[in-house]
CSV table of C-alpha atoms and ligand atoms in Angstrom, one decimal:
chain,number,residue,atom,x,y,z
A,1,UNK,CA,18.6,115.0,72.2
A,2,UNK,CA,19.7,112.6,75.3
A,3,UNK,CA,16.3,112.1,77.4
A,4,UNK,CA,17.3,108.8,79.8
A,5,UNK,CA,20.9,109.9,80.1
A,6,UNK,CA,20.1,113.2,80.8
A,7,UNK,CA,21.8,114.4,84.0
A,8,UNK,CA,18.3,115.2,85.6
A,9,UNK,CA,16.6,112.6,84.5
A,10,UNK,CA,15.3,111.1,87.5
A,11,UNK,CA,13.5,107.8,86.1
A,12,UNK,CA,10.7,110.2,85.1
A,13,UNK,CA,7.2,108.2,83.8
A,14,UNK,CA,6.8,109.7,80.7
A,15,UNK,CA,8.0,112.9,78.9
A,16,UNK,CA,5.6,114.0,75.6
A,17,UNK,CA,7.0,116.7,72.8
A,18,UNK,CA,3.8,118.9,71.8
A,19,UNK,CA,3.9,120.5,68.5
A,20,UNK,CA,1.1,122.4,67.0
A,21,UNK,CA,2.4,124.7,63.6
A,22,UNK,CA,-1.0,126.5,63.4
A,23,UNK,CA,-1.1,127.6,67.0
A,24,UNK,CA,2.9,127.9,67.4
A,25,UNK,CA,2.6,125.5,70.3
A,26,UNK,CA,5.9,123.8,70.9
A,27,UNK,CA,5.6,121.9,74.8
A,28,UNK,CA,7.1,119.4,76.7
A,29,UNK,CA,5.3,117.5,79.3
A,30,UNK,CA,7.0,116.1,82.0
A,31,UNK,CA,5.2,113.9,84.5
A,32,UNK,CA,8.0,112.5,86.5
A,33,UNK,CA,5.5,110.2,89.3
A,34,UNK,CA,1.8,109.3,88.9
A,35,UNK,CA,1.5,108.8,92.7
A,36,UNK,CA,-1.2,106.6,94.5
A,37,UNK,CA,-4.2,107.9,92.1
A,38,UNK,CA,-2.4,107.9,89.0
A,39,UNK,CA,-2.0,111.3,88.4
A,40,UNK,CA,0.3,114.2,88.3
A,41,UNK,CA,0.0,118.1,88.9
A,42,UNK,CA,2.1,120.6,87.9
A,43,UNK,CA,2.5,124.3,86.1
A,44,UNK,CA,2.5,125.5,82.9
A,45,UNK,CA,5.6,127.9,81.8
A,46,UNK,CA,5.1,129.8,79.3
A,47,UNK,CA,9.6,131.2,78.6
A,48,UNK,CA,11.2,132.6,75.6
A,49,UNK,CA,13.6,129.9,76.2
A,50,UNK,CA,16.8,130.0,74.4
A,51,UNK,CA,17.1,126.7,73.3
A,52,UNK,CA,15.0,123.3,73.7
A,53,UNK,CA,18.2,121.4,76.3
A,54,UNK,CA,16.9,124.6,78.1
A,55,UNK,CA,13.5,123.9,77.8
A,56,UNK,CA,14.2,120.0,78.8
A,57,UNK,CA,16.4,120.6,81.9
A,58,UNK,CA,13.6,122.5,83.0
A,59,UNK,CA,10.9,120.7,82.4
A,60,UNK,CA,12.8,117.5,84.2
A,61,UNK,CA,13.8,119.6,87.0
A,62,UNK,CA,10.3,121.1,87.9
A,63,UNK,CA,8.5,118.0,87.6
A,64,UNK,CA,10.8,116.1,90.0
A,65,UNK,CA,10.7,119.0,92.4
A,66,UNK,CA,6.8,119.3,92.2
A,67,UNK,CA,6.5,115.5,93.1
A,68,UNK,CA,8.6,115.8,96.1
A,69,UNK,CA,6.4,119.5,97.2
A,70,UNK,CA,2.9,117.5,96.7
A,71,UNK,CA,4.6,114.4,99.0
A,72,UNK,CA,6.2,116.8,101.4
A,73,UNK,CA,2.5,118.0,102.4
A,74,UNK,CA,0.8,115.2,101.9
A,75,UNK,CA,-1.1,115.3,98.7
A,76,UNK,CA,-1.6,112.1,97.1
A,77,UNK,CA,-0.2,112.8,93.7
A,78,UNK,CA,3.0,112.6,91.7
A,79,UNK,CA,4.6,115.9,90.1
A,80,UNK,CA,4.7,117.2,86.4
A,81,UNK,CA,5.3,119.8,84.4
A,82,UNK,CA,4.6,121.7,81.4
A,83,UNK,CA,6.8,124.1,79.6
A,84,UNK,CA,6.3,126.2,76.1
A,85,UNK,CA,8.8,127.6,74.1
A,86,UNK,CA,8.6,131.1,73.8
A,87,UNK,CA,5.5,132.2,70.9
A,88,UNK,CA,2.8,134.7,71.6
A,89,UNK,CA,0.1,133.9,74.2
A,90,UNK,CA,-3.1,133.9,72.2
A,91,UNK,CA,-6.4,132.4,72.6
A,92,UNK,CA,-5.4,129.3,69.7
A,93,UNK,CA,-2.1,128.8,71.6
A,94,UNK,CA,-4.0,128.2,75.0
A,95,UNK,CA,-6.2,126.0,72.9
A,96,UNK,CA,-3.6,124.2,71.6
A,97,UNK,CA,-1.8,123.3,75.0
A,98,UNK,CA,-5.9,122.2,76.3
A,99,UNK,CA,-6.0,119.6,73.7
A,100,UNK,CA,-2.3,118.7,74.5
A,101,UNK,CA,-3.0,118.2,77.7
A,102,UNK,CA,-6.5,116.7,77.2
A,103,UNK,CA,-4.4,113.5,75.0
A,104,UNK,CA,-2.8,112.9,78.2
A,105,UNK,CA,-6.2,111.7,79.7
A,106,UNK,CA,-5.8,112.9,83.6
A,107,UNK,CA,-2.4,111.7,83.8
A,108,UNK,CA,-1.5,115.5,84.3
A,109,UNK,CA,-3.8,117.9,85.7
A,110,UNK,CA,-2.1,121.5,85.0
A,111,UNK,CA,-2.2,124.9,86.5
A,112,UNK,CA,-0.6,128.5,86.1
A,113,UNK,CA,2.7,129.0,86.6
A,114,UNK,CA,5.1,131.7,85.4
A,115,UNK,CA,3.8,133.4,82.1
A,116,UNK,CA,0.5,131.9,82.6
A,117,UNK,CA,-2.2,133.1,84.6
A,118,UNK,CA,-5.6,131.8,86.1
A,119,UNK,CA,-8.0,133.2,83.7
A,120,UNK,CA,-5.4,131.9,80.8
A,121,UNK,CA,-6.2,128.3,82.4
A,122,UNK,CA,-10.1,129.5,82.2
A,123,UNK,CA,-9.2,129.4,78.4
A,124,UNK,CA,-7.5,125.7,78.2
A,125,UNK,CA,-10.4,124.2,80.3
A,126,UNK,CA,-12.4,124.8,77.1
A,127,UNK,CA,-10.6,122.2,75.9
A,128,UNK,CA,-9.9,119.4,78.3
A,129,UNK,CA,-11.1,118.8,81.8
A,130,UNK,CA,-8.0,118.4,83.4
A,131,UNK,CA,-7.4,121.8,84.5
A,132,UNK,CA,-6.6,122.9,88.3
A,133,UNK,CA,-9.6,125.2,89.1
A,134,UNK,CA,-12.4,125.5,91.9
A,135,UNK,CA,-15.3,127.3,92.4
A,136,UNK,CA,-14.7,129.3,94.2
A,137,UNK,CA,-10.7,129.1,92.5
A,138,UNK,CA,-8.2,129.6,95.3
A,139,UNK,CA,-5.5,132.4,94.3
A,140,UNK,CA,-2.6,130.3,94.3
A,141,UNK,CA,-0.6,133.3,94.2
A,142,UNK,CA,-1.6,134.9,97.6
A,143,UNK,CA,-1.4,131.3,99.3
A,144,UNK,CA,2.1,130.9,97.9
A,145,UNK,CA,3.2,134.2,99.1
A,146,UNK,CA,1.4,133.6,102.7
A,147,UNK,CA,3.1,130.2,102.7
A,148,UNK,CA,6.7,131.8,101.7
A,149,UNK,CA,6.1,134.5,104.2
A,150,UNK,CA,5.2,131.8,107.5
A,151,UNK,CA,8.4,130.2,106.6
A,152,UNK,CA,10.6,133.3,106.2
A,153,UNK,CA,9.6,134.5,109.5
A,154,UNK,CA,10.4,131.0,111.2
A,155,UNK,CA,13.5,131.3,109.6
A,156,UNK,CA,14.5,134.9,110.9
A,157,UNK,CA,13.0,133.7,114.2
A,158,UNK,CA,15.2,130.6,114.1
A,159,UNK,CA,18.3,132.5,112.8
A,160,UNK,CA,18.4,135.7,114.4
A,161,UNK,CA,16.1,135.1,117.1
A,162,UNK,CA,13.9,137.9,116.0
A,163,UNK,CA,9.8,137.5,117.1
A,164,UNK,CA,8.5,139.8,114.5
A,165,UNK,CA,9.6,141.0,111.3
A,166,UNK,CA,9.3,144.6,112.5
A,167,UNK,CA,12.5,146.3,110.7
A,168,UNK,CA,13.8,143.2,109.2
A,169,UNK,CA,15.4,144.0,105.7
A,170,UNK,CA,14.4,142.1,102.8
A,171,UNK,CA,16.0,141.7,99.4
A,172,UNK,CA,12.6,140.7,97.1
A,173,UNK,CA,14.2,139.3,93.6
A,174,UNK,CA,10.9,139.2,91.0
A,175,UNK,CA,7.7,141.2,91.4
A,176,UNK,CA,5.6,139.0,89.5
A,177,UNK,CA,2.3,137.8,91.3
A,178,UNK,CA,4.2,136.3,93.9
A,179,UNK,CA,6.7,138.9,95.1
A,180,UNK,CA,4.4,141.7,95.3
A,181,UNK,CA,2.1,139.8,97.5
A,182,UNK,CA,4.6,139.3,99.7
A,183,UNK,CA,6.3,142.6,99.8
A,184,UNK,CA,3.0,143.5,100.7
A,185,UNK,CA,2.4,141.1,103.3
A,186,UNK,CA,6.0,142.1,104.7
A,187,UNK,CA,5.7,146.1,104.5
A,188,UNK,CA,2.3,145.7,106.3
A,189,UNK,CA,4.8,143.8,109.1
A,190,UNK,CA,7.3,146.3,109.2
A,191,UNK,CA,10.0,145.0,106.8
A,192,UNK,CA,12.2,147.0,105.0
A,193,UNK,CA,12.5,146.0,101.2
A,194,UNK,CA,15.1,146.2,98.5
A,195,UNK,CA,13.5,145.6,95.1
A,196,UNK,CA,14.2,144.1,91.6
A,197,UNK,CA,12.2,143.0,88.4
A,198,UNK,CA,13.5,142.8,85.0
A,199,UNK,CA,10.4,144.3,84.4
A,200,UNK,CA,10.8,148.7,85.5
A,201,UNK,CA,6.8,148.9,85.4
A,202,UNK,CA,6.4,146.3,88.2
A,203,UNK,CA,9.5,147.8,90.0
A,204,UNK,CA,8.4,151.6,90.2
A,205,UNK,CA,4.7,150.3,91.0
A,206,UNK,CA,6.4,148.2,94.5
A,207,UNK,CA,8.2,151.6,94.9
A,208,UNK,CA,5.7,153.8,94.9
A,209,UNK,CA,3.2,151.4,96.8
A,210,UNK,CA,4.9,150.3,99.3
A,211,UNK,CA,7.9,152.6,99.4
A,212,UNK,CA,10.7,150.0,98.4
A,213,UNK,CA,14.1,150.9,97.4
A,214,UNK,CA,14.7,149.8,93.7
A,215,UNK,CA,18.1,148.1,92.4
A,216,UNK,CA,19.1,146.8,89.2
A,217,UNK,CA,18.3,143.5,88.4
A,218,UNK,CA,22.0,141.8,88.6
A,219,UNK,CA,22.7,144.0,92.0
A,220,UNK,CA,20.1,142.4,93.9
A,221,UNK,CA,22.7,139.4,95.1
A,222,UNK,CA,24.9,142.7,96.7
A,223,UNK,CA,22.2,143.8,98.9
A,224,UNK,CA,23.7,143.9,102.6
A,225,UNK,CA,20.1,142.7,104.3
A,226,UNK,CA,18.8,140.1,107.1
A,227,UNK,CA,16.9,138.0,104.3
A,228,UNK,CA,17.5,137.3,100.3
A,229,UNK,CA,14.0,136.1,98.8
A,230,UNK,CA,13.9,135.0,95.1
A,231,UNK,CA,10.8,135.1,94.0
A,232,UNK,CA,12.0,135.3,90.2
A,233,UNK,CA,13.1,131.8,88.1
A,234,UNK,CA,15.2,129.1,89.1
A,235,UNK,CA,18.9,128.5,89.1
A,236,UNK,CA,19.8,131.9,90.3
A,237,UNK,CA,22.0,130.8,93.4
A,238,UNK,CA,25.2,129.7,92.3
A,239,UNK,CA,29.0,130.1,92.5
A,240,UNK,CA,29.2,133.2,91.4
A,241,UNK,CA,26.3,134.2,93.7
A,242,UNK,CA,26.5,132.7,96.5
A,243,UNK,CA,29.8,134.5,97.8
A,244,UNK,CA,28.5,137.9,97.2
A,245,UNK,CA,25.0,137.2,99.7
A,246,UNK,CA,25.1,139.4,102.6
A,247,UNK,CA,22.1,138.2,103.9
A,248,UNK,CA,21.2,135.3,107.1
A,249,UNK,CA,18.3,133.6,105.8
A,250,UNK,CA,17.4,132.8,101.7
A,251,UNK,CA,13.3,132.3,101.9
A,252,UNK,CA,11.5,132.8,98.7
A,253,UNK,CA,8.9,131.5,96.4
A,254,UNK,CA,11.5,130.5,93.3
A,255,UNK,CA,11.4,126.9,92.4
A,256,UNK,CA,14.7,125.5,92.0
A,257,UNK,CA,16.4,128.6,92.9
A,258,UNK,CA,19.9,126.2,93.4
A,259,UNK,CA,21.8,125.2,90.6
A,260,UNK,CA,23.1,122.5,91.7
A,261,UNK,CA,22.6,120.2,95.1
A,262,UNK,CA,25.8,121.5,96.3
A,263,UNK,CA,25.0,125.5,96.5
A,264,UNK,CA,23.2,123.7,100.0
A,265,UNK,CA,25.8,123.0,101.4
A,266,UNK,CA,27.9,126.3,100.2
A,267,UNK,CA,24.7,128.4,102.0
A,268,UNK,CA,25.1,126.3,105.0
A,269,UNK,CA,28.8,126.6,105.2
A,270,UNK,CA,28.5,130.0,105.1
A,271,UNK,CA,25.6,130.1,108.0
A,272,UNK,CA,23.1,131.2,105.5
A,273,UNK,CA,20.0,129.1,106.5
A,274,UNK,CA,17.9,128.4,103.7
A,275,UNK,CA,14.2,127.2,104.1
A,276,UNK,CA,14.1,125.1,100.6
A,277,UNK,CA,11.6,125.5,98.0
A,278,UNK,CA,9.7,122.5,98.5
A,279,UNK,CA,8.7,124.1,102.0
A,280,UNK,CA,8.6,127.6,101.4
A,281,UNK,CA,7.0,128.1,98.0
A,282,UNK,CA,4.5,124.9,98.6
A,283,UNK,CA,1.5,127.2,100.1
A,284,UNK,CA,0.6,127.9,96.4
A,285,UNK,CA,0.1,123.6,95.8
A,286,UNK,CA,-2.1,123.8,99.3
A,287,UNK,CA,-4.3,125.5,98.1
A,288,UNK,CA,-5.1,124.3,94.7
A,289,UNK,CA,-5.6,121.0,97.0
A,290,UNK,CA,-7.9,122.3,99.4
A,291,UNK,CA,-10.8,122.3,96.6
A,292,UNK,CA,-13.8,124.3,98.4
A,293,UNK,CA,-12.2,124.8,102.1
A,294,UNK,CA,-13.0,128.1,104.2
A,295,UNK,CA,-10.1,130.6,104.1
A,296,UNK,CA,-9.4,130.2,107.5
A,297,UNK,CA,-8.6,126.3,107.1
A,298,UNK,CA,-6.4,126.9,104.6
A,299,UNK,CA,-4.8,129.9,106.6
A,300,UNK,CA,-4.3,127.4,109.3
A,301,UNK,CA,-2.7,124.7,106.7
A,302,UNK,CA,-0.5,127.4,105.7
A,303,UNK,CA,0.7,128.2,109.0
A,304,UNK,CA,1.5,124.7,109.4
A,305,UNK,CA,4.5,125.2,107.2
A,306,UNK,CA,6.4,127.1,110.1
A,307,UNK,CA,5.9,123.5,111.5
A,308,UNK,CA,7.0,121.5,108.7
A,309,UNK,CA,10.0,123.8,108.0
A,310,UNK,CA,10.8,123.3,112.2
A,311,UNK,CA,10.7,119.7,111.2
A,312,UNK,CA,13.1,119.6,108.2
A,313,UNK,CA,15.9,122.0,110.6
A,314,UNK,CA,15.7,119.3,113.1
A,315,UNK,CA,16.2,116.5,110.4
A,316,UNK,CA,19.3,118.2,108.5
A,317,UNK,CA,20.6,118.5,112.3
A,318,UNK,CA,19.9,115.0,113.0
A,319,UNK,CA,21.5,113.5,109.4
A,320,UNK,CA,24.1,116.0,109.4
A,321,UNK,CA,22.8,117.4,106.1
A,322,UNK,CA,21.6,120.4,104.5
A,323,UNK,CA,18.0,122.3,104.8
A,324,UNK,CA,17.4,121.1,100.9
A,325,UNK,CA,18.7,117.8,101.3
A,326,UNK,CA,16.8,117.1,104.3
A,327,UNK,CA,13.3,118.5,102.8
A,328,UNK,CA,14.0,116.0,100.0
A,329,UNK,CA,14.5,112.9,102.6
A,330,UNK,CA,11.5,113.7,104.4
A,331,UNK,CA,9.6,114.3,100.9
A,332,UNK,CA,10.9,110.5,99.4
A,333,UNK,CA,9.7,109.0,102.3
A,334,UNK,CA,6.6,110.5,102.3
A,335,UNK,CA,6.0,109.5,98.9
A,336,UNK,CA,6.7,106.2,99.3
A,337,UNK,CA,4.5,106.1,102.3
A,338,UNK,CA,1.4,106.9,99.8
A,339,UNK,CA,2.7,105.7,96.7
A,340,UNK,CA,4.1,101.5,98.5
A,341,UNK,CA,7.0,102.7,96.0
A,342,UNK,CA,9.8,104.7,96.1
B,401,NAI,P1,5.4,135.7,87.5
B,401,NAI,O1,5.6,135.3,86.1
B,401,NAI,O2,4.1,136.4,87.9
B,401,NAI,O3,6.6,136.7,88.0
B,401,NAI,C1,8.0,136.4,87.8
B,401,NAI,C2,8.7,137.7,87.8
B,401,NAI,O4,10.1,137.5,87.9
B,401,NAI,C3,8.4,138.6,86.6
B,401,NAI,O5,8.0,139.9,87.0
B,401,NAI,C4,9.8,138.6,85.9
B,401,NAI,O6,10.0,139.8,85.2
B,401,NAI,C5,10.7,138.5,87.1
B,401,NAI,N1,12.1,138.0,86.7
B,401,NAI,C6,12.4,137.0,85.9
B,401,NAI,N2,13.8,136.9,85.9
B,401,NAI,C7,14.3,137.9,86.7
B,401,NAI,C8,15.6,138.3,87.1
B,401,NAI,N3,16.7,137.6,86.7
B,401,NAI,N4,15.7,139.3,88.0
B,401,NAI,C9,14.6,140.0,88.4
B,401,NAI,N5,13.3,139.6,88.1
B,401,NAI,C10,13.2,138.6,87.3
B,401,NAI,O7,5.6,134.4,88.4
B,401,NAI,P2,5.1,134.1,89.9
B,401,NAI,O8,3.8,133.4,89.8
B,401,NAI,O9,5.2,135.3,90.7
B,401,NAI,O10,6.2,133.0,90.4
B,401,NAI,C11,7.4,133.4,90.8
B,401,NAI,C12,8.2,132.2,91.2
B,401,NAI,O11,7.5,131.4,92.2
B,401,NAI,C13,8.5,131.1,90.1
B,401,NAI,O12,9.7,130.5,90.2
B,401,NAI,C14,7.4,130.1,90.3
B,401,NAI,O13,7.7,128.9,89.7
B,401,NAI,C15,7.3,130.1,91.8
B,401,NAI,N6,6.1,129.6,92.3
B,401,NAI,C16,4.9,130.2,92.0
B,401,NAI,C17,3.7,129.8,92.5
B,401,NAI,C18,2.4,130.4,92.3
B,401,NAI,O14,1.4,130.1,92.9
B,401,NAI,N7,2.3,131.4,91.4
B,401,NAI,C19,3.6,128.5,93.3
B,401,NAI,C20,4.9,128.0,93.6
B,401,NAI,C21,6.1,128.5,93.1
């Protein structure tokens, strides 16, 4: 398997293969910068991935887009990532990935991401200390969704010149922990929401709460509606995609939701604006980082992203580039500016 020739292999530190038989642990770690302190923070997917290239492209590509989130607000560490192929989430497996991650010393301090949860991370800080939790723990979850909705509303103020969200339409792709908080947090401001999960339960549960209109998982990209959020996995906006938005403003909580640099500039040429992950989905990495801070700082943090996302507009204005490209300028300088490296 081609690691340093790998196209998204961005001169990351160090990338460890995990195996464990007797837990059916198989995980790659990731840490693509160490910043100033010498240490990383990042997720842990848990995806019945169909191959291990999968797996590694992943793995590559989250890392090197949680380093440039952590710079973009100012934390003072690099960005990793864990990712474990497929097997059934039981207590040994969740042992297995703590003393994984405990071999790694505090290089990489991990947290919950998709098919993981926060009491699952209770379980692997049995077995190492370097595990993303407070007391009292911030719900990452609510804060990303909070953050993603600050930035979606700056965006439809910016783009359609609307104040509030009152009647706004939103098409919500994934109803995991994410997307229902923020269909939530948008049907308590008036939004309209289209629907989708691969998962019925979670869809007819968002439909019968908050009175959502349900589609089909693959229909979702047809919606005719002001905003398309995807708040699913990663590489979803595309080609093929792309064309069939009927939407103003992409704003969601999906890392990597491009599959490629250039689906930026094909949102921009069609006068899509689209507040990029690093911005929108990086409420979730404020709080983890706020450690023991009253609500109402980190509300105010998070309601700082309007003005960070204000910022990165200006700057693809400025350089004559797009949303995403700018967002990752302002994010490399940033980390060079903590790190005295690039
Ligand atoms: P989750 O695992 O709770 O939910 C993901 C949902 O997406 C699941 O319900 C799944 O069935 C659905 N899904 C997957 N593929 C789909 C498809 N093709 N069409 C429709 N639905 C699909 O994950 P969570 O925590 O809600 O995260 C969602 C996204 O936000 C992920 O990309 C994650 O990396 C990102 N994110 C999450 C943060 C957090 O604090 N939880 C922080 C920053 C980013």
């Amino acid at each position: 398997m081609v690691i340093f020739d790998h196209p998204d292999f961005d001169g990351h530190e160090h990338v460890s293969f995990f195996s464990d038989p007797s837990a059916g642990l198989k995980m790659i770690v990731a840490i693509h910068r160490t910043g100033p302190l010498g240490t990383a923070g990042g997720g842990c997917r848990l995806w019945p991935y169909r191959s291990e290239q999968e797996a590694v492209r992943d793995a590559l590509r989250l890392s090197r887009t949680m380093t440039l989130k952590l710079a973009l607000i100012e934390v003072p560490a690099g960005g990793a990532k864990a990712v474990v192929l497929g097997g059934s989430k039981t207590d040994s497996l969740l042992a297995a990935i703590g003393r994984a991650v405990d071999r790694l010393a505090g290089r990489f301090i991990i947290a919950e991401d998709v098919g993981t949860t926060p009491a699952d991370m209770e379980t692997v800080a049995r077995h190492t200390l370097w595990v993303s939790r407070q007391a009292p723990r911030a719900d990452t979850a609510t804060a990303t969704a909070y953050g993603v909705l600050v930035c979606l509303a700056a965006a439809v103020r910016r783009r359609l010149g609307r104040a509030d969200l009152d009647g706004i339409s939103v098409a919500v792709q994934g109803l995991g922990r994410v997307g229902r908080a923020l269909c939530r947090e948008l049907a308590a401001r008036g939004a309209r929401l289209v629907v989708t999960d691969l998962d019925s339960c979670r869809v007819d549960e968002t439909v019968g709460e908050l009175g959502a209109t349900a589609v089909a998982p693959e229909a979702i990209f047809d919606q005719a509606a002001d905003v398309f959020s995807p708040c699913a996995l990663g590489d979803v906006l595309d080609e093929r995609t792309v064309p069939r938005l009927r939407c103003s403003v992409v704003s969601g909580s999906a890392n990597n939701p491009l599959a490629a640099p250039r689906v930026a500039d094909a949102l921009a040429a069609r006068g899509i604006l689209y507040t990029p992950d690093i911005v929108a989905n990086a409420g979730g990495a404020m709080a983890a980082a706020s450690g023991d801070a009253p609500p109402q700082i980190l509300r105010a943090r998070l309601d700082g992203l309007a003005a960070l996302l204000d910022g990165v507009c200006a700057r693809a204005e400025r350089d004559g580039i797009s949303t995403q490209a700018a967002a990752e300028r302002i994010a490399r300088e940033r980390f060079a500016a903590m790190a005295g490296r690039p």
